[in-house]
GROMACS .gro file of N, CA and C in nm:
model
  468
    1MET      N    1   3.721  21.547  25.520
    1MET     CA    2   3.568  21.343  25.476
    1MET      C    3   3.523  21.528  25.380
    2MET      N    4   3.511  21.514  25.247
    2MET     CA    5   3.392  21.562  25.195
    2MET      C    6   3.280  21.539  25.199
    3ARG      N    7   3.209  21.665  25.136
    3ARG     CA    8   3.087  21.612  25.109
    3ARG      C    9   3.028  21.586  24.999
    4LYS      N   10   2.925  21.516  25.000
    4LYS     CA   11   2.897  21.469  24.772
    4LYS      C   12   2.841  21.618  24.689
    5ALA      N   13   2.903  21.624  24.667
    5ALA     CA   14   2.790  21.689  24.583
    5ALA      C   15   2.700  21.755  24.588
    6GLN      N   16   2.584  21.839  24.560
    6GLN     CA   17   2.466  21.897  24.520
    6GLN      C   18   2.326  21.811  24.452
    7ALA      N   19   2.231  21.779  24.501
    7ALA     CA   20   2.159  21.705  24.377
    7ALA      C   21   2.093  21.779  24.277
    8LYS      N   22   2.077  21.751  24.118
    8LYS     CA   23   2.129  21.825  24.037
    8LYS      C   24   1.950  21.907  24.000
    9LYS      N   25   1.915  21.983  24.093
    9LYS     CA   26   1.795  22.053  23.979
    9LYS      C   27   1.708  21.976  23.870
   10LEU      N   28   1.568  21.905  23.880
   10LEU     CA   29   1.573  21.874  23.756
   10LEU      C   30   1.439  21.949  23.659
   11PRO      N   31   1.487  21.986  23.523
   11PRO     CA   32   1.414  22.128  23.416
   11PRO      C   33   1.266  22.079  23.493
   12LEU      N   34   1.202  22.183  23.493
   12LEU     CA   35   0.996  22.129  23.453
   12LEU      C   36   1.001  22.138  23.350
   13ALA      N   37   0.903  22.066  23.332
   13ALA     CA   38   0.843  22.137  23.203
   13ALA      C   39   0.717  22.227  23.210
   14PRO      N   40   0.628  22.339  23.116
   14PRO     CA   41   0.503  22.386  23.179
   14PRO      C   42   0.408  22.320  23.099
   15ASP      N   43   0.308  22.395  23.207
   15ASP     CA   44   0.226  22.340  23.212
   15ASP      C   45   0.127  22.386  23.059
   16GLY      N   46  -0.001  22.274  23.078
   16GLY     CA   47  -0.070  22.254  22.933
   16GLY      C   48  -0.131  22.409  22.915
   17ARG      N   49  -0.204  22.443  23.059
   17ARG     CA   50  -0.286  22.507  22.960
   17ARG      C   51  -0.207  22.761  23.008
   18PHE      N   52  -0.129  22.709  23.084
   18PHE     CA   53  -0.111  22.825  23.084
   18PHE      C   54   0.071  22.806  23.027
   19ASN      N   55   0.087  22.726  23.014
   19ASN     CA   56   0.291  22.721  23.000
   19ASN      C   57   0.351  22.822  23.079
   20ASP      N   58   0.327  22.766  23.214
   20ASP     CA   59   0.395  22.804  23.274
   20ASP      C   60   0.492  22.725  23.393
   21LYS      N   61   0.659  22.756  23.446
   21LYS     CA   62   0.640  22.641  23.535
   21LYS      C   63   0.624  22.610  23.664
   22LEU      N   64   0.561  22.759  23.662
   22LEU     CA   65   0.496  22.742  23.848
   22LEU      C   66   0.428  22.775  23.880
   23VAL      N   67   0.279  22.662  23.782
   23VAL     CA   68   0.225  22.582  23.725
   23VAL      C   69   0.258  22.458  23.760
   24THR      N   70   0.305  22.401  23.736
   24THR     CA   71   0.343  22.269  23.709
   24THR      C   72   0.442  22.266  23.925
   25ARG      N   73   0.530  22.353  23.929
   25ARG     CA   74   0.590  22.337  24.056
   25ARG      C   75   0.482  22.303  24.144
   26PHE      N   76   0.371  22.419  24.107
   26PHE     CA   77   0.200  22.401  24.184
   26PHE      C   78   0.103  22.287  24.197
   27ILE      N   79   0.166  22.193  24.113
   27ILE     CA   80   0.091  22.096  24.093
   27ILE      C   81   0.167  22.003  24.139
   28ASN      N   82   0.293  22.000  24.158
   28ASN     CA   83   0.427  21.859  24.232
   28ASN      C   84   0.356  21.874  24.354
   29ASN      N   85   0.346  22.017  24.440
   29ASN     CA   86   0.378  22.062  24.590
   29ASN      C   87   0.196  21.994  24.635
   30LEU      N   88   0.041  22.005  24.501
   30LEU     CA   89  -0.071  21.993  24.551
   30LEU      C   90  -0.056  21.824  24.564
   31MET      N   91   0.036  21.737  24.461
   31MET     CA   92  -0.024  21.611  24.457
   31MET      C   93   0.035  21.512  24.564
   32TRP      N   94  -0.072  21.442  24.544
   32TRP     CA   95  -0.117  21.278  24.682
   32TRP      C   96  -0.084  21.214  24.618
   33ASP      N   97  -0.024  21.096  24.665
   33ASP     CA   98   0.030  20.968  24.643
   33ASP      C   99   0.087  20.961  24.486
   34GLY      N  100   0.107  21.058  24.394
   34GLY     CA  101   0.168  21.015  24.260
   34GLY      C  102   0.044  21.012  24.202
   35LYS      N  103  -0.062  21.103  24.261
   35LYS     CA  104  -0.189  21.125  24.168
   35LYS      C  105  -0.199  21.242  24.019
   36LYS      N  106  -0.097  21.310  23.973
   36LYS     CA  107  -0.142  21.435  23.927
   36LYS      C  108  -0.174  21.508  23.817
   37SER      N  109  -0.314  21.370  23.804
   37SER     CA  110  -0.383  21.463  23.653
   37SER      C  111  -0.475  21.453  23.732
   38THR      N  112  -0.542  21.391  23.893
   38THR     CA  113  -0.609  21.475  24.041
   38THR      C  114  -0.558  21.592  24.028
   39ALA      N  115  -0.437  21.587  24.061
   39ALA     CA  116  -0.359  21.712  24.098
   39ALA      C  117  -0.374  21.864  24.015
   40ILE      N  118  -0.358  21.806  23.923
   40ILE     CA  119  -0.405  21.904  23.777
   40ILE      C  120  -0.543  21.939  23.787
   41ASN      N  121  -0.636  21.876  23.819
   41ASN     CA  122  -0.730  21.844  23.812
   41ASN      C  123  -0.838  21.958  23.896
   42ILE      N  124  -0.749  21.966  23.924
   42ILE     CA  125  -0.817  22.062  24.142
   42ILE      C  126  -0.713  22.181  24.124
   43PHE      N  127  -0.610  22.234  24.092
   43PHE     CA  128  -0.595  22.302  24.016
   43PHE      C  129  -0.710  22.416  23.953
   44TYR      N  130  -0.685  22.356  23.834
   44TYR     CA  131  -0.763  22.406  23.680
   44TYR      C  132  -0.912  22.361  23.773
   45ASP      N  133  -1.005  22.348  23.767
   45ASP     CA  134  -1.098  22.407  23.870
   45ASP      C  135  -1.077  22.474  23.907
   46ALA      N  136  -0.929  22.512  24.055
   46ALA     CA  137  -1.023  22.675  24.145
   46ALA      C  138  -0.995  22.782  24.051
   47VAL      N  139  -0.887  22.776  23.998
   47VAL     CA  140  -0.866  22.839  23.853
   47VAL      C  141  -0.989  22.906  23.840
   48ASP      N  142  -1.047  22.780  23.761
   48ASP     CA  143  -1.233  22.874  23.664
   48ASP      C  144  -1.281  22.886  23.828
   49LYS      N  145  -1.322  22.815  23.892
   49LYS     CA  146  -1.345  22.897  23.981
   49LYS      C  147  -1.377  23.037  24.098
   50ILE      N  148  -1.233  23.049  24.034
   50ILE     CA  149  -1.174  23.176  24.068
   50ILE      C  150  -1.194  23.315  23.956
   51THR      N  151  -1.252  23.269  23.873
   51THR     CA  152  -1.220  23.273  23.747
   51THR      C  153  -1.438  23.323  23.767
   52LYS      N  154  -1.450  23.237  23.784
   52LYS     CA  155  -1.606  23.310  23.737
   52LYS      C  156  -1.634  23.370  23.872
   53VAL      N  157  -1.646  23.373  24.078
   53VAL     CA  158  -1.654  23.478  24.055
   53VAL      C  159  -1.596  23.603  24.103
   54THR      N  160  -1.499  23.571  24.082
   54THR     CA  161  -1.425  23.767  24.088
   54THR      C  162  -1.427  23.827  23.940
   55GLY      N  163  -1.502  23.799  23.842
   55GLY     CA  164  -1.521  23.784  23.715
   55GLY      C  165  -1.351  23.813  23.623
   56GLU      N  166  -1.223  23.827  23.679
   56GLU     CA  167  -1.116  23.844  23.690
   56GLU      C  168  -1.053  23.771  23.667
   57ASP      N  169  -0.933  23.667  23.600
   57ASP     CA  170  -0.834  23.630  23.530
   57ASP      C  171  -0.775  23.510  23.648
   58GLY      N  172  -0.830  23.400  23.649
   58GLY     CA  173  -0.763  23.261  23.762
   58GLY      C  174  -0.711  23.283  23.774
   59TYR      N  175  -0.601  23.245  23.684
   59TYR     CA  176  -0.460  23.232  23.628
   59TYR      C  177  -0.349  23.420  23.696
   60GLU      N  178  -0.405  23.474  23.686
   60GLU     CA  179  -0.316  23.655  23.728
   60GLU      C  180  -0.337  23.641  23.894
   61VAL      N  181  -0.531  23.625  23.975
   61VAL     CA  182  -0.528  23.598  24.048
   61VAL      C  183  -0.373  23.553  24.148
   62TRP      N  184  -0.434  23.427  24.125
   62TRP     CA  185  -0.330  23.300  24.229
   62TRP      C  186  -0.196  23.330  24.219
   63LYS      N  187  -0.121  23.422  24.039
   63LYS     CA  188  -0.008  23.496  24.076
   63LYS      C  189   0.050  23.596  24.162
   64LYS      N  190  -0.126  23.677  24.180
   64LYS     CA  191  -0.107  23.779  24.314
   64LYS      C  192  -0.101  23.695  24.411
   65ALA      N  193  -0.176  23.575  24.503
   65ALA     CA  194  -0.201  23.533  24.532
   65ALA      C  195  -0.049  23.466  24.631
   66ILE      N  196   0.076  23.431  24.517
   66ILE     CA  197   0.187  23.397  24.513
   66ILE      C  198   0.264  23.412  24.610
   67ALA      N  199   0.240  23.578  24.506
   67ALA     CA  200   0.331  23.696  24.525
   67ALA      C  201   0.251  23.806  24.706
   68ASN      N  202   0.158  23.758  24.708
   68ASN     CA  203   0.106  23.813  24.877
   68ASN      C  204   0.227  23.776  25.028
   69VAL      N  205   0.188  23.600  24.984
   69VAL     CA  206   0.188  23.491  25.005
   69VAL      C  207   0.326  23.482  25.045
   70THR      N  208   0.435  23.539  24.985
   70THR     CA  209   0.545  23.452  24.972
   70THR      C  210   0.623  23.589  25.094
   71PRO      N  211   0.785  23.486  25.170
   71PRO     CA  212   0.833  23.577  25.278
   71PRO      C  213   0.987  23.632  25.250
   72ALA      N  214   0.978  23.788  25.301
   72ALA     CA  215   1.117  23.837  25.263
   72ALA      C  216   1.203  23.795  25.357
   73VAL      N  217   1.235  23.743  25.510
   73VAL     CA  218   1.266  23.676  25.596
   73VAL      C  219   1.204  23.616  25.671
   74GLU      N  220   1.259  23.497  25.750
   74GLU     CA  221   1.252  23.436  25.840
   74GLU      C  222   1.341  23.401  25.922
   75VAL      N  223   1.344  23.337  26.073
   75VAL     CA  224   1.365  23.275  26.123
   75VAL      C  225   1.381  23.152  26.163
   76ARG      N  226   1.527  23.171  26.181
   76ARG     CA  227   1.638  23.047  26.202
   76ARG      C  228   1.685  22.940  26.275
   77SER      N  229   1.721  22.850  26.337
   77SER     CA  230   1.704  22.814  26.517
   77SER      C  231   1.896  22.869  26.541
   78ARG      N  232   1.977  22.866  26.568
   78ARG     CA  233   2.113  22.897  26.629
   78ARG      C  234   2.133  22.879  26.771
   79ARG      N  235   2.229  22.731  26.744
   79ARG     CA  236   2.329  22.717  26.961
   79ARG      C  237   2.381  22.838  26.931
   80ILE      N  238   2.371  22.901  27.070
   80ILE     CA  239   2.444  22.936  27.085
   80ILE      C  240   2.508  22.982  27.221
   81GLY      N  241   2.600  22.930  27.272
   81GLY     CA  242   2.644  22.906  27.433
   81GLY      C  243   2.493  22.866  27.554
   82GLY      N  244   2.486  22.788  27.474
   82GLY     CA  245   2.421  22.707  27.514
   82GLY      C  246   2.239  22.704  27.543
   83ALA      N  247   2.260  22.919  27.459
   83ALA     CA  248   2.088  22.919  27.422
   83ALA      C  249   2.044  22.867  27.266
   84THR      N  250   1.964  22.854  27.256
   84THR     CA  251   1.871  22.828  27.131
   84THR      C  252   1.819  22.980  27.038
   85PHE      N  253   1.878  23.084  26.943
   85PHE     CA  254   1.823  23.244  27.011
   85PHE      C  255   1.762  23.171  26.802
   86GLN      N  256   1.632  23.269  26.790
   86GLN     CA  257   1.543  23.259  26.708
   86GLN      C  258   1.671  23.358  26.642
   87ILE      N  259   1.748  23.346  26.472
   87ILE     CA  260   1.787  23.458  26.374
   87ILE      C  261   1.730  23.406  26.241
   88PRO      N  262   1.715  23.636  26.246
   88PRO     CA  263   1.636  23.648  26.133
   88PRO      C  264   1.716  23.676  26.009
   89ALA      N  265   1.660  23.561  25.884
   89ALA     CA  266   1.758  23.544  25.806
   89ALA      C  267   1.616  23.604  25.715
   90GLU      N  268   1.751  23.558  25.560
   90GLU     CA  269   1.714  23.659  25.398
   90GLU      C  270   1.677  23.516  25.395
   91VAL      N  271   1.521  23.510  25.287
   91VAL     CA  272   1.497  23.383  25.271
   91VAL      C  273   1.559  23.322  25.110
   92ARG      N  274   1.623  23.261  25.061
   92ARG     CA  275   1.657  23.247  24.926
   92ARG      C  276   1.550  23.199  24.801
   93PRO      N  277   1.557  23.332  24.722
   93PRO     CA  278   1.447  23.344  24.657
   93PRO      C  279   1.369  23.160  24.591
   94ASP      N  280   1.412  23.059  24.609
   94ASP     CA  281   1.401  22.903  24.543
   94ASP      C  282   1.364  22.882  24.670
   95ARG      N  283   1.373  22.940  24.801
   95ARG     CA  284   1.268  22.932  24.905
   95ARG      C  285   1.118  22.983  24.908
   96LYS      N  286   1.170  23.080  24.875
   96LYS     CA  287   1.052  23.175  24.837
   96LYS      C  288   0.887  23.135  24.840
   97ILE      N  289   0.927  23.063  24.752
   97ILE     CA  290   0.856  23.027  24.583
   97ILE      C  291   0.764  22.919  24.665
   98SER      N  292   0.817  22.817  24.755
   98SER     CA  293   0.854  22.707  24.766
   98SER      C  294   0.730  22.734  24.893
   99LEU      N  295   0.739  22.841  24.932
   99LEU     CA  296   0.642  22.801  25.066
   99LEU      C  297   0.577  22.898  25.070
  100SER      N  298   0.593  22.951  24.992
  100SER     CA  299   0.437  23.050  24.933
  100SER      C  300   0.381  22.891  24.920
  101MET      N  301   0.396  22.812  24.829
  101MET     CA  302   0.320  22.693  24.790
  101MET      C  303   0.272  22.670  24.842
  102LYS      N  304   0.366  22.573  24.902
  102LYS     CA  305   0.238  22.491  25.036
  102LYS      C  306   0.192  22.559  25.151
  103TRP      N  307   0.212  22.692  25.186
  103TRP     CA  308   0.142  22.757  25.306
  103TRP      C  309  -0.015  22.783  25.209
  104LEU      N  310  -0.021  22.763  25.031
  104LEU     CA  311  -0.147  22.796  25.069
  104LEU      C  312  -0.210  22.673  25.002
  105ILE      N  313  -0.071  22.622  24.991
  105ILE     CA  314  -0.178  22.422  24.958
  105ILE      C  315  -0.230  22.389  25.124
  106ARG      N  316  -0.121  22.390  25.247
  106ARG     CA  317  -0.133  22.305  25.349
  106ARG      C  318  -0.281  22.385  25.366
  107TYR      N  319  -0.292  22.534  25.474
  107TYR     CA  320  -0.378  22.619  25.503
  107TYR      C  321  -0.530  22.637  25.397
  108SER      N  322  -0.566  22.579  25.278
  108SER     CA  323  -0.639  22.530  25.181
  108SER      C  324  -0.688  22.407  25.205
  109ARG      N  325  -0.590  22.335  25.246
  109ARG     CA  326  -0.644  22.174  25.295
  109ARG      C  327  -0.738  22.177  25.408
  110GLU      N  328  -0.640  22.251  25.523
  110GLU     CA  329  -0.733  22.305  25.630
  110GLU      C  330  -0.879  22.424  25.678
  111ARG      N  331  -0.838  22.440  25.554
  111ARG     CA  332  -1.057  22.549  25.497
  111ARG      C  333  -1.146  22.442  25.533
  112ASN      N  334  -1.257  22.508  25.561
  112ASN     CA  335  -1.367  22.411  25.530
  112ASN      C  336  -1.477  22.460  25.427
  113GLY      N  337  -1.489  22.286  25.300
  113GLY     CA  338  -1.533  22.333  25.205
  113GLY      C  339  -1.594  22.154  25.189
  114ARG      N  340  -1.613  22.197  25.023
  114ARG     CA  341  -1.697  22.095  25.014
  114ARG      C  342  -1.596  21.970  24.934
  115THR      N  343  -1.519  22.019  24.855
  115THR     CA  344  -1.400  21.972  24.745
  115THR      C  345  -1.269  22.034  24.763
  116MET      N  346  -1.176  22.043  24.715
  116MET     CA  347  -1.072  22.045  24.735
  116MET      C  348  -0.975  22.123  24.664
  117ALA      N  349  -1.077  22.164  24.536
  117ALA     CA  350  -1.057  22.321  24.450
  117ALA      C  351  -1.168  22.393  24.504
  118ASP      N  352  -1.275  22.366  24.556
  118ASP     CA  353  -1.335  22.475  24.666
  118ASP      C  354  -1.267  22.574  24.797
  119LYS      N  355  -1.193  22.442  24.844
  119LYS     CA  356  -1.130  22.406  24.929
  119LYS      C  357  -0.937  22.567  24.884
  120LEU      N  358  -0.899  22.529  24.763
  120LEU     CA  359  -0.833  22.615  24.717
  120LEU      C  360  -0.876  22.692  24.662
  121SER      N  361  -0.940  22.803  24.560
  121SER     CA  362  -1.000  22.885  24.535
  121SER      C  363  -1.060  22.925  24.597
  122ASN      N  364  -1.071  22.941  24.731
  122ASN     CA  365  -1.117  23.038  24.848
  122ASN      C  366  -1.019  23.023  24.895
  123GLU      N  367  -0.907  22.981  24.937
  123GLU     CA  368  -0.772  23.016  25.009
  123GLU      C  369  -0.661  23.116  24.850
  124ILE      N  370  -0.686  23.050  24.770
  124ILE     CA  371  -0.631  23.195  24.701
  124ILE      C  372  -0.706  23.316  24.664
  125MET      N  373  -0.855  23.325  24.614
  125MET     CA  374  -0.873  23.472  24.683
  125MET      C  375  -0.826  23.567  24.734
  126SER      N  376  -0.823  23.516  24.879
  126SER     CA  377  -0.833  23.566  25.006
  126SER      C  378  -0.684  23.606  25.014
  127ALA      N  379  -0.624  23.527  25.010
  127ALA     CA  380  -0.423  23.570  25.044
  127ALA      C  381  -0.439  23.644  24.891
  128ALA      N  382  -0.478  23.603  24.781
  128ALA     CA  383  -0.512  23.785  24.698
  128ALA      C  384  -0.516  23.954  24.710
  129LYS      N  385  -0.718  23.936  24.824
  129LYS     CA  386  -0.696  24.025  24.910
  129LYS      C  387  -0.583  24.055  25.002
  130GLY      N  388  -0.507  23.988  25.078
  130GLY     CA  389  -0.460  24.030  25.168
  130GLY      C  390  -0.478  23.942  25.259
  131GLU      N  391  -0.580  23.878  25.279
  131GLU     CA  392  -0.662  23.830  25.349
  131GLU      C  393  -0.636  23.577  25.377
  132GLY      N  394  -0.663  23.586  25.490
  132GLY     CA  395  -0.635  23.439  25.473
  132GLY      C  396  -0.536  23.409  25.564
  133ALA      N  397  -0.530  23.284  25.534
  133ALA     CA  398  -0.452  23.176  25.646
  133ALA      C  399  -0.335  23.159  25.622
  134ALA      N  400  -0.279  23.152  25.431
  134ALA     CA  401  -0.167  23.141  25.401
  134ALA      C  402  -0.099  23.337  25.471
  135PHE      N  403  -0.185  23.338  25.452
  135PHE     CA  404  -0.150  23.500  25.475
  135PHE      C  405  -0.088  23.608  25.586
  136LYS      N  406  -0.142  23.517  25.597
  136LYS     CA  407  -0.144  23.525  25.824
  136LYS      C  408   0.011  23.471  25.886
  137LYS      N  409   0.000  23.398  25.788
  137LYS     CA  410   0.148  23.302  25.787
  137LYS      C  411   0.279  23.411  25.794
  138LYS      N  412   0.243  23.426  25.691
  138LYS     CA  413   0.381  23.485  25.655
  138LYS      C  414   0.375  23.606  25.691
  139GLU      N  415   0.217  23.724  25.769
  139GLU     CA  416   0.269  23.818  25.852
  139GLU      C  417   0.363  23.759  26.018
  140ASP      N  418   0.325  23.719  26.015
  140ASP     CA  419   0.346  23.631  26.173
  140ASP      C  420   0.523  23.572  26.082
  141THR      N  421   0.518  23.576  26.034
  141THR     CA  422   0.686  23.515  25.985
  141THR      C  423   0.807  23.600  26.012
  142HIS      N  424   0.748  23.725  25.941
  142HIS     CA  425   0.740  23.877  25.924
  142HIS      C  426   0.797  23.862  26.056
  143ARG      N  427   0.719  23.988  26.180
  143ARG     CA  428   0.622  23.934  26.285
  143ARG      C  429   0.763  23.842  26.408
  144MET      N  430   0.851  23.807  26.378
  144MET     CA  431   0.886  23.671  26.443
  144MET      C  432   1.035  23.752  26.433
  145ALA      N  433   1.037  23.713  26.292
  145ALA     CA  434   1.188  23.805  26.311
  145ALA      C  435   1.185  23.930  26.298
  146GLU      N  436   1.156  24.084  26.341
  146GLU     CA  437   1.131  24.221  26.378
  146GLU      C  438   1.141  24.119  26.517
  147ALA      N  439   1.092  24.133  26.589
  147ALA     CA  440   1.101  24.110  26.699
  147ALA      C  441   1.271  23.967  26.752
  148ASN      N  442   1.298  23.935  26.655
  148ASN     CA  443   1.428  23.909  26.750
  148ASN      C  444   1.531  23.963  26.592
  149LYS      N  445   1.523  24.122  26.603
  149LYS     CA  446   1.637  24.194  26.566
  149LYS      C  447   1.733  24.186  26.553
  150ALA      N  448   1.743  24.204  26.690
  150ALA     CA  449   1.885  24.200  26.799
  150ALA      C  450   1.953  24.100  26.805
  151PHE      N  451   1.886  23.954  26.749
  151PHE     CA  452   1.995  23.849  26.711
  151PHE      C  453   2.051  23.878  26.602
  152SER      N  454   2.062  23.927  26.460
  152SER     CA  455   2.008  23.920  26.330
  152SER      C  456   2.232  23.952  26.337
  153HIS      N  457   2.245  23.966  26.534
  153HIS     CA  458   2.413  24.019  26.428
  153HIS      C  459   2.483  23.875  26.468
  154PHE      N  460   2.424  23.776  26.551
  154PHE     CA  461   2.467  23.662  26.516
  154PHE      C  462   2.508  23.581  26.341
  155LYS      N  463   2.379  23.581  26.295
  155LYS     CA  464   2.431  23.511  26.096
  155LYS      C  465   2.397  23.399  26.124
  156VAL      N  466   2.334  23.356  26.053
  156VAL     CA  467   2.297  23.213  26.068
  156VAL      C  468   2.409  23.163  25.939
   0.00000   0.00000   0.00000
């Protein structure tokens, strides 16, 4: 049986303010119910808040946060001889970015604050400092991979 061809990746248009495709990708991940303009407003408000609070460029802080939350390894489940092993595996470059964005957004939604822009800006600032839930998630992922290094010869 032949496999179908992999779906083509649609090229992303860079965002209006920073002219960066990564920002567009982040906004698309942030978007709920197809409300892109709302997602855009939330992101830009968060960036403005970061600039106001830290005195640094909010966009640069966001990029640093993404870099800090990006995982290098992850564990993948693999069934071998009736047992399921957690096998450490390198993360594909595309998936690295995807995971870091999703973690930042997920943990900012879980934070407490008034608006989503507040929550997102706080999570981004703490991730840039190497703190916060999203950064902890990366550390936990790395720790899991380290703990299961003994099974790395199974390779996924």
